[in-house]
Amino acid sequence: MQTPYYLIDKSQLLKNMEKIAWLREASGAKSLLALKCFATWSVFDFMAQYMDGSTSSSLYEVRLGAEKFGGETHAYSVAYGDHEIDEVLTHSDKIIFNSIGQLHRFDAQSQGHTRGLRVNPGVSTSSFDLADPARRFSRLGEHDPDQIAAVADKISGLMFHNNCENDDFERFDEMLTLIEDRFGAIIGRMEWISLGGGIHFTGEGYPLERLAARLKSFAESHGIQVYLEPGEAAITGAATLEVTVLDTLHNGKDLAIVDASIEAHMLDLLIYREPAKISPDTGDHQWMICGKSCLAGDIFGEFRFDAPIKPGDRISFQDAAGYTMVKKNWFNGVKMPGIAIRELDGTLRKVREFDYADFSAALS
Ligand SMILES: *Cc1c(COP(=O)(O)O)cnc(C)c1O
């Protein structure tokens, strides 16, 4: 199979799916896949056996969720345009408005639809200001309990999304308590509460039982249905980016250039200044693995290998499922990685190939 391509491994995906299904069984909390993290719909049929549906951040995502994932389809967006709202309602069974302004603006059109409001609790676990929903002056959700209470009879649910790759149950628990202290009276008037994504509960060693117990008591004490919106947690460890070495150079360090680019294919590494991961990353030879775009800092990272790297070698970058395929772009006209799936029985199936026609069609 010609590189570059993303390789989704269903047996890895299955491990996450089984934890999600277990959590639902044990806690009653439903899980909806956050499509902004992962929207590779070829595996939606598989994931839909373990999850309750999908949630979205735009008209196109909500439509994709309704058409390809099925189950419950939540609509959310930071802001909807007048021309979008009817189609959003058509494709969703719940709509969560980001602001009281949007709730009022689309009040008449959304009468009869299950409606919710995003609440910004003012606390989060993000260590990056760029990705911190509780940052100062945040536009993400309403924060004033009195103003929210004043529109509570128009809605039946609230959405809080303030976790970010949070693998610390204590911290999650602590923040949920803060939410209950501040918004408990309004939560008590609701039928459902979404706690958003960012809880890293499929990670190795996460205390799933404690999370289940906490979610269950949260639901029971307020008389609500709890939803989770896992993105990263649903697909963590489930894909690799498969590349081939094209050239090597030496400039103070051993450098290898591969047929992909972090700027175009694993953009979050660049944004959050993190290196890619390879496994095992051991051996006597250290090489800097670089992307083939002309951006000077297009570097996957420095890794260890058993032997010197040479053109034609294959490298596999780990953890390439989340916030990768949804963000890939045509910068430099670098060939966009195809998408392949490793089935549970080990067979490999290429589900998408991109070529010059796709590049050309992306602009006019
Ligand atoms: C980004 C986002 C998610 C998914 O977050 P992950 O960190 O990928 O789990 C869920 N809900 C909302 C509202 C989001 O913005």
Short mmCIF file of C-alpha atoms in Angstrom, two decimals, residues 3-242:
data_model
loop_
_atom_site.label_atom_id
_atom_site.label_comp_id
_atom_site.label_asym_id
_atom_site.label_seq_id
_atom_site.Cartn_x
_atom_site.Cartn_y
_atom_site.Cartn_z
CA THR A 3 2.28 5.71 1.86
CA PRO A 4 1.36 8.10 3.31
CA TYR A 5 -1.79 6.80 4.92
CA TYR A 6 -3.58 6.85 8.24
CA LEU A 7 -4.15 3.33 9.49
CA ILE A 8 -7.09 2.80 11.83
CA ASP A 9 -6.73 -0.37 13.86
CA LYS A 10 -10.14 -1.70 14.84
CA SER A 11 -8.77 -3.97 17.55
CA GLN A 12 -7.28 -0.90 19.30
CA LEU A 13 -10.50 1.04 18.75
CA LEU A 14 -12.43 -1.88 20.25
CA LYS A 15 -10.59 -1.52 23.57
CA ASN A 16 -11.87 2.05 23.92
CA MET A 17 -15.35 1.08 22.75
CA GLU A 18 -15.59 -1.66 25.36
CA LYS A 19 -14.67 0.79 28.13
CA ILE A 20 -17.25 3.27 26.87
CA ALA A 21 -19.94 0.57 26.80
CA TRP A 22 -18.94 -0.60 30.28
CA LEU A 23 -19.16 2.94 31.64
CA ARG A 24 -22.65 3.34 30.22
CA GLU A 25 -23.74 0.05 31.80
CA ALA A 26 -22.26 0.94 35.18
CA SER A 27 -23.21 4.61 35.36
CA GLY A 28 -26.18 5.16 33.03
CA ALA A 29 -24.23 7.95 31.29
CA LYS A 30 -24.61 7.91 27.51
CA SER A 31 -21.61 8.63 25.29
CA LEU A 32 -21.78 10.61 22.06
CA LEU A 33 -18.77 10.78 19.75
CA ALA A 34 -17.50 14.35 19.29
CA LEU A 35 -17.07 14.56 15.52
CA LYS A 36 -14.73 17.53 15.67
CA CYS A 37 -12.05 15.14 16.95
CA PHE A 38 -12.70 12.22 14.66
CA ALA A 39 -15.09 12.06 11.72
CA THR A 40 -13.77 9.10 9.73
CA TRP A 41 -17.18 7.68 9.01
CA SER A 42 -16.01 4.36 7.60
CA VAL A 43 -15.79 3.08 11.18
CA PHE A 44 -18.98 4.75 12.46
CA ASP A 45 -21.06 1.57 12.03
CA PHE A 46 -18.58 -0.22 14.24
CA MET A 47 -18.45 2.55 16.88
CA ALA A 48 -22.22 2.97 16.89
CA GLN A 49 -22.55 -0.52 18.38
CA TYR A 50 -20.92 0.80 21.57
CA MET A 51 -21.90 4.47 21.67
CA ASP A 52 -25.25 6.25 21.76
CA GLY A 53 -24.72 8.70 18.92
CA SER A 54 -22.72 11.75 17.99
CA THR A 55 -22.35 15.40 18.83
CA SER A 56 -21.21 18.20 16.61
CA SER A 57 -19.81 21.68 16.31
CA SER A 58 -21.40 22.78 13.05
CA LEU A 59 -24.14 22.14 10.52
CA TYR A 60 -21.92 19.85 8.45
CA GLU A 61 -20.90 17.76 11.45
CA VAL A 62 -24.45 17.37 12.72
CA ARG A 63 -25.55 16.27 9.28
CA LEU A 64 -22.69 13.77 9.03
CA GLY A 65 -23.61 12.40 12.45
CA ALA A 66 -27.26 11.99 11.49
CA GLU A 67 -26.43 10.39 8.14
CA LYS A 68 -23.49 8.20 9.07
CA PHE A 69 -23.53 7.54 12.82
CA GLY A 70 -27.20 7.39 13.73
CA GLY A 71 -28.55 7.06 17.25
CA GLU A 72 -28.88 10.31 19.15
CA THR A 73 -27.60 13.36 17.32
CA HIS A 74 -26.78 16.46 19.33
CA ALA A 75 -26.30 19.78 17.62
CA TYR A 76 -24.04 22.39 19.12
CA SER A 77 -22.20 25.29 17.57
CA VAL A 78 -20.49 28.37 18.91
CA ALA A 79 -22.94 30.29 16.71
CA TYR A 80 -25.46 29.34 14.03
CA GLY A 81 -26.29 31.48 11.04
CA ASP A 82 -29.92 32.25 10.18
CA HIS A 83 -29.59 30.24 6.96
CA GLU A 84 -28.36 27.13 8.81
CA ILE A 85 -30.78 26.69 11.67
CA ASP A 86 -33.61 24.85 9.89
CA GLU A 87 -31.23 22.24 8.49
CA VAL A 88 -29.52 21.88 11.87
CA LEU A 89 -32.90 21.16 13.46
CA THR A 90 -33.77 18.65 10.74
CA HIS A 91 -30.60 16.65 11.40
CA SER A 92 -30.64 16.72 15.23
CA ASP A 93 -32.75 15.52 18.11
CA LYS A 94 -31.29 18.03 20.55
CA ILE A 95 -29.88 21.48 19.97
CA ILE A 96 -27.53 23.11 22.45
CA PHE A 97 -27.18 26.85 22.06
CA ASN A 98 -23.93 28.51 23.05
CA SER A 99 -25.58 31.68 24.31
CA ILE A 100 -28.85 33.06 25.57
CA GLY A 101 -28.72 35.41 22.58
CA GLN A 102 -28.84 32.47 20.14
CA LEU A 103 -31.55 30.75 22.20
CA HIS A 104 -33.72 33.85 21.87
CA ARG A 105 -32.83 34.42 18.23
CA PHE A 106 -33.97 30.92 17.24
CA ASP A 107 -36.68 30.57 19.90
CA ALA A 108 -39.60 30.40 17.46
CA GLN A 109 -37.87 28.11 14.95
CA SER A 110 -36.73 25.68 17.63
CA GLN A 111 -40.05 25.48 19.55
CA GLY A 112 -40.87 21.83 20.09
CA HIS A 113 -37.21 20.74 19.65
CA THR A 114 -35.29 19.51 22.71
CA ARG A 115 -33.13 22.48 23.63
CA GLY A 116 -30.16 23.05 25.87
CA LEU A 117 -27.68 25.76 26.73
CA ARG A 118 -23.91 25.65 27.11
CA VAL A 119 -22.73 26.81 30.52
CA ASN A 120 -19.23 28.03 31.19
CA PRO A 121 -18.36 27.08 34.77
CA GLY A 122 -15.21 29.24 34.78
CA VAL A 123 -12.90 26.33 35.66
CA SER A 124 -11.08 23.94 33.36
CA THR A 125 -8.13 21.59 33.07
CA SER A 126 -6.54 22.99 29.95
CA SER A 127 -2.90 23.93 30.27
CA PHE A 128 -2.97 25.85 26.98
CA ASP A 129 -4.67 29.23 26.87
CA LEU A 130 -5.45 28.55 23.22
CA ALA A 131 -7.62 25.57 24.14
CA ASP A 132 -8.93 26.76 27.49
CA PRO A 133 -12.73 27.20 27.38
CA ALA A 134 -12.61 28.92 30.77
CA ARG A 135 -10.02 31.49 29.73
CA ARG A 136 -10.72 35.14 30.51
CA PHE A 137 -13.34 36.73 28.29
CA SER A 138 -14.32 33.29 26.97
CA ARG A 139 -17.18 33.24 24.46
CA LEU A 140 -17.86 29.56 25.13
CA GLY A 141 -21.14 29.36 27.02
CA GLU A 142 -23.09 31.43 29.54
CA HIS A 143 -21.60 31.90 32.99
CA ASP A 144 -24.12 33.80 35.12
CA PRO A 145 -26.45 31.50 37.14
CA ASP A 146 -29.14 34.18 37.42
CA GLN A 147 -29.26 34.85 33.70
CA ILE A 148 -29.36 31.11 32.98
CA ALA A 149 -32.12 30.60 35.55
CA ALA A 150 -34.16 33.26 33.78
CA VAL A 151 -34.34 31.15 30.60
CA ALA A 152 -34.47 27.75 32.30
CA ASP A 153 -38.08 27.14 31.28
CA LYS A 154 -37.09 27.29 27.60
CA ILE A 155 -34.56 24.45 27.90
CA SER A 156 -34.40 20.94 29.32
CA GLY A 157 -30.65 20.49 29.50
CA LEU A 158 -27.23 22.06 29.96
CA MET A 159 -23.84 21.28 28.48
CA PHE A 160 -20.58 21.83 30.36
CA HIS A 161 -17.33 21.20 28.50
CA ASN A 162 -14.36 22.14 30.64
CA ASN A 163 -12.12 19.06 30.67
CA CYS A 164 -9.17 18.66 28.33
CA GLU A 165 -7.22 15.40 28.18
CA ASN A 166 -7.92 15.18 31.90
CA ASP A 167 -6.59 11.86 33.20
CA ASP A 168 -6.94 12.94 36.84
CA PHE A 169 -10.21 11.66 38.32
CA GLU A 170 -9.78 13.74 41.50
CA ARG A 171 -9.62 16.91 39.44
CA PHE A 172 -12.71 15.91 37.43
CA ASP A 173 -14.58 15.15 40.65
CA GLU A 174 -13.52 18.44 42.22
CA MET A 175 -14.68 20.46 39.21
CA LEU A 176 -18.01 18.62 39.04
CA THR A 177 -18.55 19.53 42.69
CA LEU A 178 -17.83 23.18 41.88
CA ILE A 179 -20.38 22.95 39.06
CA GLU A 180 -22.94 21.47 41.44
CA ASP A 181 -22.29 24.16 44.04
CA ARG A 182 -22.67 26.98 41.55
CA PHE A 183 -25.35 25.66 39.19
CA GLY A 184 -27.09 22.96 41.31
CA ALA A 185 -30.42 24.79 41.51
CA ILE A 186 -30.63 25.07 37.71
CA ILE A 187 -29.39 21.51 37.17
CA GLY A 188 -32.27 20.34 39.38
CA ARG A 189 -34.74 21.89 36.93
CA MET A 190 -33.24 20.05 33.95
CA GLU A 191 -33.82 16.59 32.45
CA TRP A 192 -30.35 16.04 31.01
CA ILE A 193 -26.82 17.32 31.50
CA SER A 194 -23.91 16.84 29.13
CA LEU A 195 -20.49 16.94 30.75
CA GLY A 196 -18.72 17.35 27.41
CA GLY A 197 -15.49 15.67 26.39
CA GLY A 198 -11.91 15.75 27.57
CA ILE A 199 -12.18 13.09 30.29
CA HIS A 200 -9.40 10.63 29.52
CA PHE A 201 -11.29 7.66 30.93
CA THR A 202 -10.14 5.10 28.35
CA GLY A 203 -6.51 5.66 29.33
CA GLU A 204 -4.42 2.95 30.99
CA GLY A 205 -5.02 2.89 34.74
CA TYR A 206 -7.90 5.37 34.82
CA PRO A 207 -10.20 4.62 37.80
CA LEU A 208 -13.26 3.82 35.67
CA GLU A 209 -15.24 2.39 38.59
CA ARG A 210 -14.91 5.64 40.54
CA LEU A 211 -15.93 7.68 37.51
CA ALA A 212 -18.97 5.45 37.02
CA ALA A 213 -20.00 5.82 40.66
CA ARG A 214 -19.57 9.61 40.53
CA LEU A 215 -21.60 9.94 37.33
CA LYS A 216 -24.31 7.70 38.72
CA SER A 217 -24.66 9.66 41.94
CA PHE A 218 -24.59 12.94 39.98
CA ALA A 219 -27.45 11.67 37.81
CA GLU A 220 -29.49 10.29 40.70
CA SER A 221 -29.11 13.22 43.05
CA HIS A 222 -30.35 15.69 40.40
CA GLY A 223 -32.78 13.39 38.59
CA ILE A 224 -31.08 13.80 35.21
CA GLN A 225 -29.76 11.79 32.27
CA VAL A 226 -26.01 12.32 31.94
CA TYR A 227 -24.23 12.51 28.60
CA LEU A 228 -20.53 12.42 27.88
CA GLU A 229 -19.04 13.65 24.60
CA PRO A 230 -15.75 11.79 24.21
CA GLY A 231 -13.57 12.73 21.28
CA GLU A 232 -9.97 11.84 22.05
CA ALA A 233 -10.96 9.23 24.66
CA ALA A 234 -12.98 7.31 22.07
CA ILE A 235 -10.18 6.95 19.54
CA THR A 236 -7.00 7.25 21.57
CA GLY A 237 -4.30 4.89 20.32
CA ALA A 238 -6.52 3.69 17.48
CA ALA A 239 -4.59 4.92 14.44
CA THR A 240 -1.09 5.48 13.11
CA LEU A 241 0.27 7.63 10.32
CA GLU A 242 2.29 5.40 7.99
#
